[in-house]
Short mmCIF file of C-alpha atoms in Angstrom, two decimals:
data_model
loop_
_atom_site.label_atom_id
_atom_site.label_comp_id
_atom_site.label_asym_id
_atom_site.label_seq_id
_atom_site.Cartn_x
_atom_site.Cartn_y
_atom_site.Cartn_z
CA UNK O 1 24.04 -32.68 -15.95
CA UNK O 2 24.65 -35.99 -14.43
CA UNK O 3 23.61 -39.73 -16.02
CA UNK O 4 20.46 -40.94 -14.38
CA UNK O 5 20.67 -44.27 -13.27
CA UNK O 6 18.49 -47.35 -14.00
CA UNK O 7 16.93 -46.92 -10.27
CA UNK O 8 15.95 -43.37 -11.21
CA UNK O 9 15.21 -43.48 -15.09
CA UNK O 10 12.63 -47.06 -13.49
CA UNK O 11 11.40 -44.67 -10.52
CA UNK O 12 10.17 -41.69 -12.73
CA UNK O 13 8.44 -43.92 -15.28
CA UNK O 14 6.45 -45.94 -12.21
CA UNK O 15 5.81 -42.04 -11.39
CA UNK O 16 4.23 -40.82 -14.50
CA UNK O 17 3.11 -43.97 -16.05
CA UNK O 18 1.29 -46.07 -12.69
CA UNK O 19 -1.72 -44.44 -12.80
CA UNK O 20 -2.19 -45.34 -16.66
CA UNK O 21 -1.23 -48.53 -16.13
CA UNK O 22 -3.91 -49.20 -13.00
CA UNK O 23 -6.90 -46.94 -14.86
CA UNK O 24 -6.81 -49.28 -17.86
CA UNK O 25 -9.76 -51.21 -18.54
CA UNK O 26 -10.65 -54.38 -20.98
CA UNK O 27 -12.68 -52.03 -23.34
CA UNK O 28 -10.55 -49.30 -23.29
CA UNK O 29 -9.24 -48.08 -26.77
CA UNK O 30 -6.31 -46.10 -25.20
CA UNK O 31 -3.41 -48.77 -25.68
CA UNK O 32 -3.67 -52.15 -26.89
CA UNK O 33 -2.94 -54.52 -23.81
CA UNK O 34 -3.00 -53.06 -19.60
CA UNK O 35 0.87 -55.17 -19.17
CA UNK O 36 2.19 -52.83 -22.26
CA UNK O 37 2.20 -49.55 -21.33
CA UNK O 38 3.25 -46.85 -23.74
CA UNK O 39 5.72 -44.40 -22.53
CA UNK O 40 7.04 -40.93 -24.05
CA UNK O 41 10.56 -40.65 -23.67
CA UNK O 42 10.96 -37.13 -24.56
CA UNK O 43 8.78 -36.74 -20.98
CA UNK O 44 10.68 -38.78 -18.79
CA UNK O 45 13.85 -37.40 -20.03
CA UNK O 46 12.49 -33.82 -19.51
CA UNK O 47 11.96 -34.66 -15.73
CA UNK O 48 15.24 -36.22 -15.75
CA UNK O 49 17.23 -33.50 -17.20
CA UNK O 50 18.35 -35.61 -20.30
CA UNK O 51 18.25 -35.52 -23.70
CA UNK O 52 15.08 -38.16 -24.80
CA UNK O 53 17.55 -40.80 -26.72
CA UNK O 54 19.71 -41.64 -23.26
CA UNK O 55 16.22 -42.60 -22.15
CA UNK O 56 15.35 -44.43 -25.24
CA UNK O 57 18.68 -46.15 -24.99
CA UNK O 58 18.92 -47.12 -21.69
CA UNK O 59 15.34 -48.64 -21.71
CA UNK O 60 16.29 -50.55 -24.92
CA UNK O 61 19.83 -51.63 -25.05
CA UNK O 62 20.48 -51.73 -21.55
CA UNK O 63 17.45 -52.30 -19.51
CA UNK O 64 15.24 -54.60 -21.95
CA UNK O 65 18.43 -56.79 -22.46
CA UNK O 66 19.20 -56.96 -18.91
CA UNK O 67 15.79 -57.87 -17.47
CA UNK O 68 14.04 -58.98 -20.61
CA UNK O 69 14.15 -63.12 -21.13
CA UNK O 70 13.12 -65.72 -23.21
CA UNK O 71 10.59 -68.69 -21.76
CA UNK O 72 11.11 -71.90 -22.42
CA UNK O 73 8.32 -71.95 -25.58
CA UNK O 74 10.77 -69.64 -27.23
CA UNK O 75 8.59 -66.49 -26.82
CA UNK O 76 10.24 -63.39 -25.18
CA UNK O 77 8.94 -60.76 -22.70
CA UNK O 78 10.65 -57.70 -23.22
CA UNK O 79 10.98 -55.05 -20.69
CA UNK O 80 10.61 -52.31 -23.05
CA UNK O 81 9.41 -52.75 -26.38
CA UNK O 82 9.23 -50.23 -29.74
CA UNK O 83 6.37 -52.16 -31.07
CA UNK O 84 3.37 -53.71 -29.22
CA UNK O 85 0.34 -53.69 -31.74
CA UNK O 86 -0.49 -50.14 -32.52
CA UNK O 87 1.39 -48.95 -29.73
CA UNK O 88 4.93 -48.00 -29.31
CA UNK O 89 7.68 -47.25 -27.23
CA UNK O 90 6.02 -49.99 -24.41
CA UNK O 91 6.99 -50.81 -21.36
CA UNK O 92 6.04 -53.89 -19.41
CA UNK O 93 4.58 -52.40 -16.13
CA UNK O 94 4.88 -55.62 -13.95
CA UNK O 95 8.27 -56.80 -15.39
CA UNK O 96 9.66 -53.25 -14.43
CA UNK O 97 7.72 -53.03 -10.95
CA UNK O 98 9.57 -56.24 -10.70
CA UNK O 99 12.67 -54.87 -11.38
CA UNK O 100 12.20 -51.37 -9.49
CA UNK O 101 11.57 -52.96 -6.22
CA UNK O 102 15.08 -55.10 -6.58
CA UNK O 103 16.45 -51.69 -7.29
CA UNK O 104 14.89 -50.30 -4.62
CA UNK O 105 15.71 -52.92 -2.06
CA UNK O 106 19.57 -53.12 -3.25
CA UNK O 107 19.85 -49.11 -2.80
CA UNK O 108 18.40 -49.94 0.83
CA UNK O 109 20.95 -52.56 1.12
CA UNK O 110 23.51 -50.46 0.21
CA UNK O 111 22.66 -47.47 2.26
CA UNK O 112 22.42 -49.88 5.36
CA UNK O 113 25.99 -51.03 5.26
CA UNK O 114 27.08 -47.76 4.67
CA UNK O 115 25.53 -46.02 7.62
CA UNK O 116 27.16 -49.14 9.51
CA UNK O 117 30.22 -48.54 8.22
CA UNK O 118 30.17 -45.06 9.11
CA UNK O 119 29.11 -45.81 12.69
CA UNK O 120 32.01 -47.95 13.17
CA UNK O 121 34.52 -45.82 12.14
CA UNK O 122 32.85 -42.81 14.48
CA UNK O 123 32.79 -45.52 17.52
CA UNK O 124 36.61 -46.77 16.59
CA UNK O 125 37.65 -42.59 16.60
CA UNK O 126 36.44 -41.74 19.89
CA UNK O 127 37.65 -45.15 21.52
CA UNK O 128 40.93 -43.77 19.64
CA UNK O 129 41.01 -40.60 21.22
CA UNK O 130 40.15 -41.66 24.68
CA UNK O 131 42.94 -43.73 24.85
CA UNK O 132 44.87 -41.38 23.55
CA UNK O 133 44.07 -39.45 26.31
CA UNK O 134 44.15 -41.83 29.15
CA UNK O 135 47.81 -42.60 28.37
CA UNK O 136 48.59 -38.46 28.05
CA UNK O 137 46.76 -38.27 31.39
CA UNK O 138 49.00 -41.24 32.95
CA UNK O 139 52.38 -40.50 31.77
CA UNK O 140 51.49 -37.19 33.54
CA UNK O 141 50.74 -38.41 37.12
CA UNK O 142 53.69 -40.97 36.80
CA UNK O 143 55.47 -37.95 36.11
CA UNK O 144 54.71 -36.63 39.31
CA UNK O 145 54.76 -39.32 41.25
CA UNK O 146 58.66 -39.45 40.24
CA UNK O 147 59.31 -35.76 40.63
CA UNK O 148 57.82 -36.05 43.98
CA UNK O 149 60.02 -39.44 44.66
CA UNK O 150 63.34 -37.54 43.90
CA UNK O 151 62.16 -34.71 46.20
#
């Protein structure tokens, strides 16, 4: 069982959660507020293999206090929060699109150097070996070229 990261533990929630979060109307007497949108974290860490507090965890202690903030009235916006009125366990659906698309967009990153990085080192092997083998293939007709000298 491996530790999910944030990009994956952000990913399933958009997964199971968007379409609660876009259905949501004014009048509705499902949750309290359409940004806040409650979340089970025995489900998410059920797709993610995990045991429910690692979810709980990670959304509170890490993610909340790495993307939550404080405006300049004082106030905070949380990124997850237990309480939100009635509801709990909340996340804040744009705050964490917000954050999911950075995610997404530094994995991209990532994987774009990497394949770079790979490429050169292919190119920089076979300009290696053909070298390699233009100076075997040399040394062998100088070779000749002297034997048939001393003849």
């Amino acid at each position: 069982m491996s530790i999910p990261t944030d990009l994956e533990i952000l990913n399933t929630v958009y997964r199971l959660y968007y379409s609660s979060y876009v259905s949501f109307e004014g009048s509705d007497e499902t949750r309290g507020s359409k940004i806040y949108v409650p979340v089970d974290c025995r489900k998410i860490a059920n797709e993610l293999r995990v045991d429910a507090d690692i979810v709980f965890g990670r959304l509170y202690y890490h993610l909340d206090k790495k993307y939550g903030y404080k405006r300049e009235d004082g106030s905070s916006v949380h990124l997850f929060a237990i309480k939100v009125g009635k509801d709990a366990n909340c996340v804040n659906f744009p705050l964490m699109s917000s954050v999911l698309a950075g995610l997404r967009q530094e994995r991209g990153r990532f994987w774009i150097g990497t394949v770079i990085a790979i490429l050169a080192l292919i190119v920089s092997s076979v300009s290696l070996t053909v070298s390699i083998t233009q100076m075997e293939n040399s040394n062998k007709s100088m070779q000749t070229t002297a034997e048939a000298a001393s003849v």
